[in-house]
XYZ file of N, CA and C in Angstrom:
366
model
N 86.474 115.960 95.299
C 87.494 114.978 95.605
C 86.880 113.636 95.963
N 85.835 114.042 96.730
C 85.592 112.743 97.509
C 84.231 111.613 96.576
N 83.748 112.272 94.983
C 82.860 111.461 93.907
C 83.356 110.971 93.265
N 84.947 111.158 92.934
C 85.573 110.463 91.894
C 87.054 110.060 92.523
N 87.377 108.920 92.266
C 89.081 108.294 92.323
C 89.854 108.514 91.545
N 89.836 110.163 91.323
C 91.301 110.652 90.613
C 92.331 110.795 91.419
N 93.430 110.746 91.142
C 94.797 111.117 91.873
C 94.924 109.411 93.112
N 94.023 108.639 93.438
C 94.466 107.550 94.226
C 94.978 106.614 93.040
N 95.779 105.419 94.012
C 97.038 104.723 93.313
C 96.078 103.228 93.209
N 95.663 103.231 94.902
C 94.753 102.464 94.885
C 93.401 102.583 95.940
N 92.290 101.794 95.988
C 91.046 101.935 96.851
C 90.528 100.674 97.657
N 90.876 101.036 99.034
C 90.875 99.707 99.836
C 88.865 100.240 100.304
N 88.447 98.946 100.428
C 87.243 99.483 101.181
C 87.211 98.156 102.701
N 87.000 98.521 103.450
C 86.656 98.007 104.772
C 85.428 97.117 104.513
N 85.153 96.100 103.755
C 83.814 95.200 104.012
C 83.100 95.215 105.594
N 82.020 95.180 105.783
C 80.875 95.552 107.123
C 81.364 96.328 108.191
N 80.698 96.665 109.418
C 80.831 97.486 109.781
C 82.243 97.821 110.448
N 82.029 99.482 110.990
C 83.215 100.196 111.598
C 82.552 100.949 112.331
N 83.257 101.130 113.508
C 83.248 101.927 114.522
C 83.893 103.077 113.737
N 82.182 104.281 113.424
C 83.272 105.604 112.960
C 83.292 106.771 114.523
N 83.478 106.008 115.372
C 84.070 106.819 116.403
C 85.530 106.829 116.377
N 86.296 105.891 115.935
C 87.339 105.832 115.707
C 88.276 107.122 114.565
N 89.069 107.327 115.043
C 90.124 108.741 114.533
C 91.659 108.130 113.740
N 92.119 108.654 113.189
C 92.988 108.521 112.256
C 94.113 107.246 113.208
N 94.064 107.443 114.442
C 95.259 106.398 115.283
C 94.189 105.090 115.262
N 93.449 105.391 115.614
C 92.762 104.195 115.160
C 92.363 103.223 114.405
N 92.295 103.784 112.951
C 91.530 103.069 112.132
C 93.088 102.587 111.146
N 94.348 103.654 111.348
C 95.526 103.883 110.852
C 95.959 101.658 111.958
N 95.670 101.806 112.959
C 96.238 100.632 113.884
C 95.009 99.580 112.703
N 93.593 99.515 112.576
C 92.874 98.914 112.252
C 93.532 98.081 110.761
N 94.194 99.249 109.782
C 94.746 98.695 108.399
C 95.942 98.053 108.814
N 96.654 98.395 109.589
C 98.142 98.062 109.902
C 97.452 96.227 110.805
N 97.208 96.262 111.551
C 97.248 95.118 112.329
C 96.304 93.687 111.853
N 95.010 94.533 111.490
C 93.796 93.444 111.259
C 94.190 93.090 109.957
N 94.785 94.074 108.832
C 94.827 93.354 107.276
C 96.006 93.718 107.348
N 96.872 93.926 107.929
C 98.674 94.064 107.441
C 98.772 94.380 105.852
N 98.269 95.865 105.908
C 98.691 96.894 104.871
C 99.220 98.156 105.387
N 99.927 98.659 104.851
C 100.347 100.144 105.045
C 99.575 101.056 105.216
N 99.457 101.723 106.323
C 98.540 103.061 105.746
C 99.257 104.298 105.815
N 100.379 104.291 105.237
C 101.503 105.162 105.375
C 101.727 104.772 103.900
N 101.456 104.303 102.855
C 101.609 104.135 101.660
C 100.655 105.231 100.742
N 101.573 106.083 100.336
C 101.312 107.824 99.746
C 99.775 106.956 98.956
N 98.751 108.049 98.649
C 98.042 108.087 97.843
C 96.845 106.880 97.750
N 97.142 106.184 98.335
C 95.905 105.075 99.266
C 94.732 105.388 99.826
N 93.756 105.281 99.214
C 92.502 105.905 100.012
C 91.363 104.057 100.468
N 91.489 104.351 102.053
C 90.939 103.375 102.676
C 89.654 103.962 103.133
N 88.410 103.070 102.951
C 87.088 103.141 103.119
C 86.325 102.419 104.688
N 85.630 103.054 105.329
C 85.152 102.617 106.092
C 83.756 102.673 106.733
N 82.595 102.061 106.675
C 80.930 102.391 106.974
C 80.608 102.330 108.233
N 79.966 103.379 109.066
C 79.368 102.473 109.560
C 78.079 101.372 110.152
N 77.501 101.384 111.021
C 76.332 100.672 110.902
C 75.366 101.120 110.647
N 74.576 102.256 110.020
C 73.652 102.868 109.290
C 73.763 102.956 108.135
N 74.655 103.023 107.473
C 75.441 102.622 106.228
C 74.987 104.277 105.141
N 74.868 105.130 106.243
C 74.527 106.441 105.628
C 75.707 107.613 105.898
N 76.788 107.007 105.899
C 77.819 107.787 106.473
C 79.120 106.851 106.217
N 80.400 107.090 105.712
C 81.690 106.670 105.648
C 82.918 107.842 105.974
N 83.882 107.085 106.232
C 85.002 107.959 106.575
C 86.366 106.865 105.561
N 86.802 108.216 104.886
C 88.218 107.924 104.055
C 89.285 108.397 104.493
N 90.377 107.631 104.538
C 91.361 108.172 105.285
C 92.624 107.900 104.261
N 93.201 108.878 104.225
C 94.259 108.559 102.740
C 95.541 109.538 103.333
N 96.955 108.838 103.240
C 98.223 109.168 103.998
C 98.551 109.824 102.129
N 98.796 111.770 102.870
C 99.397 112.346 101.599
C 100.578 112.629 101.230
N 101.882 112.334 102.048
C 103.192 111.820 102.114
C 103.506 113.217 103.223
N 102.717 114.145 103.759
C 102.679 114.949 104.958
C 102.171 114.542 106.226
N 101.242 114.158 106.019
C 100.350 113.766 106.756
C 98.942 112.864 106.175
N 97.963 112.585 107.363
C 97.316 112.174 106.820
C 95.715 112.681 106.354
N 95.204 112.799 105.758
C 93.765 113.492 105.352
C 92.664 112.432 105.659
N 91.597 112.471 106.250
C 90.703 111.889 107.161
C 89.137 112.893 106.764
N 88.471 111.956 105.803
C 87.748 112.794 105.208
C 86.532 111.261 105.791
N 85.229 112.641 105.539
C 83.694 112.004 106.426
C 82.335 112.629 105.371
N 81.342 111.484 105.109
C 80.839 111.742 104.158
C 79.152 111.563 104.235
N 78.101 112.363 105.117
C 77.261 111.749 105.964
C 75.902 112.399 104.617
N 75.149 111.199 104.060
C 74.438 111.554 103.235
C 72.849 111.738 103.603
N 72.366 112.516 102.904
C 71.117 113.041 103.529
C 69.964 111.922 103.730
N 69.359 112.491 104.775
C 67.907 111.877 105.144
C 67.226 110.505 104.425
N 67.059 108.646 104.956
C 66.442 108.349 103.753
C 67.698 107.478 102.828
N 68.660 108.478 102.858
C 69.668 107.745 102.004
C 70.854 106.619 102.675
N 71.077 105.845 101.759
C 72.253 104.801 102.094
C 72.958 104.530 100.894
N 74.554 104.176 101.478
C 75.472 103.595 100.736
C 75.227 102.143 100.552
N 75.350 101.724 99.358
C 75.430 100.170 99.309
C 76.531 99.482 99.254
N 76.904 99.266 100.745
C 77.795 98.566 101.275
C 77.792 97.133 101.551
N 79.407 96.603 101.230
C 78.916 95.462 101.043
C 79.015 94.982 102.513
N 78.577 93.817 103.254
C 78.426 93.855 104.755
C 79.014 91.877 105.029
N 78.896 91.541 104.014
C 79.168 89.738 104.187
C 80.419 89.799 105.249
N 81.287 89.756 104.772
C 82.362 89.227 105.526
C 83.219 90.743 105.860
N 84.429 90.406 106.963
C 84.936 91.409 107.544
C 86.741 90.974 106.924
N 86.670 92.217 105.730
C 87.729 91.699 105.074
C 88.197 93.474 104.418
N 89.010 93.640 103.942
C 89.748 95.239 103.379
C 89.649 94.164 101.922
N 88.925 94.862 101.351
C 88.664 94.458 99.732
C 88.949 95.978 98.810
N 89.834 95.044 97.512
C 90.700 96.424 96.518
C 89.111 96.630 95.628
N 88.927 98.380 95.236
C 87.798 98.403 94.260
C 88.559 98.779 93.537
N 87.741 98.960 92.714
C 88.129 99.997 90.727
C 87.762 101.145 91.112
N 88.433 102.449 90.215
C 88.338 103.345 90.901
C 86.352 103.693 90.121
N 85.839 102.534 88.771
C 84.364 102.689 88.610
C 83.898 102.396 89.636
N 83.918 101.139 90.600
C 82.969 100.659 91.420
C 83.114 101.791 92.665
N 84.262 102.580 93.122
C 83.933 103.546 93.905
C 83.276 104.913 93.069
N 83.229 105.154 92.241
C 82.151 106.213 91.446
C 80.643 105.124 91.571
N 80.387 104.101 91.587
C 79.279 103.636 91.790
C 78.726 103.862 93.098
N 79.824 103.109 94.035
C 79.440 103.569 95.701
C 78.936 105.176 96.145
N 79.809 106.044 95.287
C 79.239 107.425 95.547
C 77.915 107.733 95.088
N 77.532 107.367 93.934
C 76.363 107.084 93.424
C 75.132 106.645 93.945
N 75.553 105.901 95.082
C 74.558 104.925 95.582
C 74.211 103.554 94.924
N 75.111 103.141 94.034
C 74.520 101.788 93.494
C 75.117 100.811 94.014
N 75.288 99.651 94.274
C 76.110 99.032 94.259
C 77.333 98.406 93.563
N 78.332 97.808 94.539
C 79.555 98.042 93.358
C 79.670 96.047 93.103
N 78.977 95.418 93.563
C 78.701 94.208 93.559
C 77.463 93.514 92.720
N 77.879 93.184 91.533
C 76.347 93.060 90.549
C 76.050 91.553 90.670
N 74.958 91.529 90.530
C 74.622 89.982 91.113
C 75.006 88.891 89.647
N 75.094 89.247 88.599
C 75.832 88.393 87.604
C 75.890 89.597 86.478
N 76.584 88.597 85.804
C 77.264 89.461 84.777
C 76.292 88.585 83.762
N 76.210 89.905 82.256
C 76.163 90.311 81.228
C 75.949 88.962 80.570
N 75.609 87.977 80.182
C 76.543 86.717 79.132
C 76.423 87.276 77.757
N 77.735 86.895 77.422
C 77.769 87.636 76.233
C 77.267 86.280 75.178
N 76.746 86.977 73.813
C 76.536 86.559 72.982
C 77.217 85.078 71.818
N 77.470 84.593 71.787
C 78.892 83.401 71.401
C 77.919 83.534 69.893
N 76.439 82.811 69.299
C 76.393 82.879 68.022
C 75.283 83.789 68.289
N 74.811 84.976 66.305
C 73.671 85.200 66.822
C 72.040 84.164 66.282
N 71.339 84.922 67.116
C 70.155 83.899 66.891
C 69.797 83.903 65.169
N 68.925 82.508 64.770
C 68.619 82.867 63.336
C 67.776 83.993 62.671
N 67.253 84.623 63.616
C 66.107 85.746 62.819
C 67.152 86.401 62.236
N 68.569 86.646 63.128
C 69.082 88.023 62.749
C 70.091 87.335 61.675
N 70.628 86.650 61.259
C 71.218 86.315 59.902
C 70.454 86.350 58.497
């Protein structure tokens, strides 16, 4: 469940750190007040790191209740989280298969694509 973003609608991630001492009333007050989003909106899975960046907690409202899932990766390892600013930023459900991955979901430039090709190849 927790390597791939099947079945979510959408994927909020928490930019820098979080207090993961914090429990579902908590972090549930954290989406509601600090970014005035729902976290009572079915099928929403919200992301949160914290300052070791070797451990996150997802918390996703399943129209019962809510599921509060924790993800502490081995020895050595880290998530590449993004840490700039303190903001609830939407991913793709690729760039969270990247985050599980360990890569980052923030590429420092993009691709430029091709416009003519060079003369060798004509």
């Amino acid at each position: 469940m927790f390597n791939d973003a099947v079945g979510f609608k959408k994927i909020f991630l928490k930019v820098g750190y979080t207090d993961l001492r914090k429990g579902i009333p908590g972090l549930t007050a954290m989406i509601r007040e600090s970014f005035g989003y729902d976290p009572y909106e079915k099928n929403v899975l919200f992301l949160f790191c914290g300052r070791k960046a070797d451990r996150i907690k997802g918390l996703v409202f399943e129209g019962d209740g809510f599921c509060l899932v924790y993800k502490r990766l081995s020895t050595n390892s880290r998530f590449q989280w993004p840490r700039s600013e303190d903001e609830l930023k939407e991913i793709t459900p690729q760039q969270f298969k990247w985050l599980m991955e360990g890569l980052t979901i923030m590429p420092k430039k993009k691709i430029k694509e091709l416009v003519t090709p060079p003369e060798y190849l004509l």
